[in-house]
Short mmCIF file of the C-alpha atoms (twelve columns), coordinates in Angstrom:
data_MODEL
# 
_entry.id   MODEL 
# 
loop_
_atom_site.group_PDB 
_atom_site.id 
_atom_site.type_symbol 
_atom_site.label_atom_id 
_atom_site.label_alt_id 
_atom_site.label_comp_id 
_atom_site.label_asym_id 
_atom_site.label_seq_id 
_atom_site.Cartn_x 
_atom_site.Cartn_y 
_atom_site.Cartn_z 
_atom_site.pdbx_PDB_model_num 
ATOM 1   C CA . MET A 1   0.000   0.000  0.000   1 
ATOM 2   C CA . SER A 2   1.306   3.444  -0.896  1 
ATOM 3   C CA . LYS A 3   2.024   6.202  1.593   1 
ATOM 4   C CA . THR A 4   -0.714  8.261  -0.046  1 
ATOM 5   C CA . SER A 5   -3.242  5.450  0.423   1 
ATOM 6   C CA . SER A 6   -2.310  5.234  4.101   1 
ATOM 7   C CA . VAL A 7   -2.774  8.980  4.613   1 
ATOM 8   C CA . ILE A 8   -6.125  8.885  2.791   1 
ATOM 9   C CA . ARG A 9   -7.265  5.971  4.989   1 
ATOM 10  C CA . TRP A 10  -6.234  7.930  8.101   1 
ATOM 11  C CA . LEU A 11  -8.110  11.021 6.919   1 
ATOM 12  C CA . VAL A 12  -11.229 9.042  6.046   1 
ATOM 13  C CA . GLY A 13  -10.927 7.394  9.466   1 
ATOM 14  C CA . ARG A 14  -11.003 10.891 11.001  1 
ATOM 15  C CA . ARG A 15  -14.245 11.494 9.066   1 
ATOM 16  C CA . CYS A 16  -12.744 13.876 6.515   1 
ATOM 17  C CA . THR A 17  -15.498 12.932 4.093   1 
ATOM 18  C CA . ALA A 18  -14.647 15.760 1.682   1 
ATOM 19  C CA . LEU A 19  -11.849 13.522 0.459   1 
ATOM 20  C CA . ARG A 20  -14.252 10.830 -0.672  1 
ATOM 21  C CA . PRO A 21  -17.501 12.374 -1.839  1 
ATOM 22  C CA . HIS A 22  -20.373 9.938  -1.913  1 
ATOM 23  C CA . GLY A 23  -18.237 7.421  -0.010  1 
ATOM 24  C CA . SER A 24  -16.348 6.070  -3.025  1 
ATOM 25  C CA . ARG A 25  -12.789 6.321  -4.234  1 
ATOM 26  C CA . ILE A 26  -12.376 8.241  -7.474  1 
ATOM 27  C CA . HIS A 27  -10.034 6.454  -9.871  1 
ATOM 28  C CA . ASP A 28  -10.222 8.868  -12.810 1 
ATOM 29  C CA . TYR A 29  -7.908  11.821 -12.216 1 
ATOM 30  C CA . ASP A 30  -9.887  14.323 -14.302 1 
ATOM 31  C CA . GLU A 31  -13.074 13.404 -12.432 1 
ATOM 32  C CA . TRP A 32  -11.256 13.760 -9.102  1 
ATOM 33  C CA . LEU A 33  -9.885  17.177 -10.100 1 
ATOM 34  C CA . ASP A 34  -13.322 18.360 -11.236 1 
ATOM 35  C CA . ARG A 35  -14.933 17.228 -7.976  1 
ATOM 36  C CA . PHE A 36  -12.099 18.758 -5.956  1 
ATOM 37  C CA . GLU A 37  -12.482 22.132 -7.673  1 
ATOM 38  C CA . THR A 38  -16.277 22.046 -7.324  1 
ATOM 39  C CA . ALA A 39  -15.960 21.247 -3.615  1 
ATOM 40  C CA . LEU A 40  -13.436 24.060 -3.080  1 
ATOM 41  C CA . ARG A 41  -15.590 26.591 -4.916  1 
ATOM 42  C CA . GLY A 42  -18.577 25.531 -2.815  1 
ATOM 43  C CA . LEU A 43  -16.862 26.252 0.489   1 
ATOM 44  C CA . PRO A 44  -17.965 29.180 2.630   1 
ATOM 45  C CA . ASP A 45  -15.845 32.261 1.921   1 
ATOM 46  C CA . ARG A 46  -13.632 31.931 5.028   1 
ATOM 47  C CA . GLN A 47  -12.751 28.322 4.251   1 
ATOM 48  C CA . ARG A 48  -12.329 29.006 0.533   1 
ATOM 49  C CA . GLN A 49  -9.772  31.737 1.361   1 
ATOM 50  C CA . HIS A 50  -7.664  29.129 3.157   1 
ATOM 51  C CA . SER A 51  -8.046  26.475 0.473   1 
ATOM 52  C CA . PRO A 52  -5.654  25.457 -2.306  1 
ATOM 53  C CA . LEU A 53  -8.016  26.955 -4.914  1 
ATOM 54  C CA . PRO A 54  -5.479  29.611 -6.086  1 
ATOM 55  C CA . LEU A 55  -2.976  26.789 -6.635  1 
ATOM 56  C CA . LEU A 56  -5.335  24.459 -8.469  1 
ATOM 57  C CA . HIS A 57  -3.450  24.908 -11.745 1 
ATOM 58  C CA . ALA A 58  -0.598  22.936 -10.158 1 
ATOM 59  C CA . PHE A 59  -2.908  19.911 -9.977  1 
ATOM 60  C CA . ALA A 60  -3.967  20.076 -13.646 1 
ATOM 61  C CA . ARG A 61  -2.043  16.889 -14.454 1 
ATOM 62  C CA . PRO A 62  -1.009  14.162 -12.044 1 
ATOM 63  C CA . GLU A 63  2.684   14.064 -11.272 1 
ATOM 64  C CA . LYS A 64  4.639   10.926 -12.037 1 
ATOM 65  C CA . PRO A 65  5.498   9.129  -8.816  1 
ATOM 66  C CA . LEU A 66  9.153   9.111  -7.926  1 
ATOM 67  C CA . SER A 67  11.254  7.534  -5.288  1 
ATOM 68  C CA . GLY A 68  12.609  9.991  -2.767  1 
ATOM 69  C CA . SER A 69  12.276  13.734 -3.061  1 
ATOM 70  C CA . ALA A 70  11.931  15.949 -6.127  1 
ATOM 71  C CA . LEU A 71  14.030  18.524 -4.293  1 
ATOM 72  C CA . PRO A 72  17.430  18.022 -2.718  1 
ATOM 73  C CA . ALA A 73  16.935  17.773 1.014   1 
ATOM 74  C CA . ASP A 74  20.539  17.671 2.220   1 
ATOM 75  C CA . GLN A 75  20.541  21.202 3.680   1 
ATOM 76  C CA . PHE A 76  17.108  20.758 5.217   1 
ATOM 77  C CA . ARG A 77  18.084  17.414 6.735   1 
ATOM 78  C CA . ALA A 78  21.279  18.948 8.138   1 
ATOM 79  C CA . GLY A 79  19.222  21.717 9.770   1 
ATOM 80  C CA . VAL A 80  16.770  19.229 11.255  1 
ATOM 81  C CA . ARG A 81  19.626  17.126 12.599  1 
ATOM 82  C CA . ALA A 82  21.323  20.185 14.095  1 
ATOM 83  C CA . ALA A 83  18.067  21.158 15.812  1 
ATOM 84  C CA . ALA A 84  17.639  17.619 17.268  1 
ATOM 85  C CA . LEU A 85  13.865  17.786 16.947  1 
ATOM 86  C CA . ASN A 86  13.158  14.136 17.647  1 
ATOM 87  C CA . LYS A 87  14.780  11.019 19.049  1 
ATOM 88  C CA . GLU A 88  15.680  9.813  15.548  1 
ATOM 89  C CA . ASN A 89  17.442  13.155 14.974  1 
ATOM 90  C CA . ASP A 90  16.060  13.176 11.431  1 
ATOM 91  C CA . ILE A 91  13.210  14.553 9.340   1 
ATOM 92  C CA . PRO A 92  9.982   13.296 10.975  1 
ATOM 93  C CA . HIS A 93  7.848   10.915 8.946   1 
ATOM 94  C CA . LEU A 94  4.114   11.278 8.548   1 
ATOM 95  C CA . SER A 95  2.284   9.177  11.093  1 
ATOM 96  C CA . GLN A 96  -1.335  8.530  11.898  1 
ATOM 97  C CA . ASP A 97  -0.948  10.575 15.087  1 
ATOM 98  C CA . LEU A 98  0.419   13.556 13.138  1 
ATOM 99  C CA . ILE A 99  -2.390  13.385 10.554  1 
ATOM 100 C CA . THR A 100 -4.930  13.149 13.397  1 
ATOM 101 C CA . LYS A 101 -3.381  16.254 14.999  1 
ATOM 102 C CA . TYR A 102 -3.541  18.158 11.689  1 
ATOM 103 C CA . VAL A 103 -7.224  17.246 11.290  1 
ATOM 104 C CA . ALA A 104 -7.970  18.372 14.858  1 
ATOM 105 C CA . ASP A 105 -6.079  21.649 14.309  1 
ATOM 106 C CA . LEU A 106 -7.894  22.361 11.039  1 
ATOM 107 C CA . ARG A 107 -11.250 21.577 12.676  1 
ATOM 108 C CA . SER A 108 -10.471 23.858 15.618  1 
ATOM 109 C CA . GLN A 109 -9.923  26.664 13.098  1 
ATOM 110 C CA . ARG A 110 -13.173 25.683 11.337  1 
ATOM 111 C CA . LEU A 111 -11.266 24.949 8.139   1 
ATOM 112 C CA . LEU A 112 -12.697 21.432 7.927   1 
# 
């Protein structure tokens, strides 16, 4: 299972139903993009202002998956290691707990 699939499962588990309208997974990218844009445009003004709507052009075509990062992360990783942010002393990985925290934070700001 891909990392993206795991994150989507975690979000759906936190009842972020906007990700899966009508309870089904959307396999066609163009259909997904159309539904995503429609959902964003239908948000109340405050939520729409904090949405990725102005950046939607970046989603016009799906990116090809790649292994690793599209950007060199050596400097970033060095900064994270120097700051000793976690016990691994490395860039934190996405976890279910972190996604759950993000959902709770977004809900507390009434952005979800």
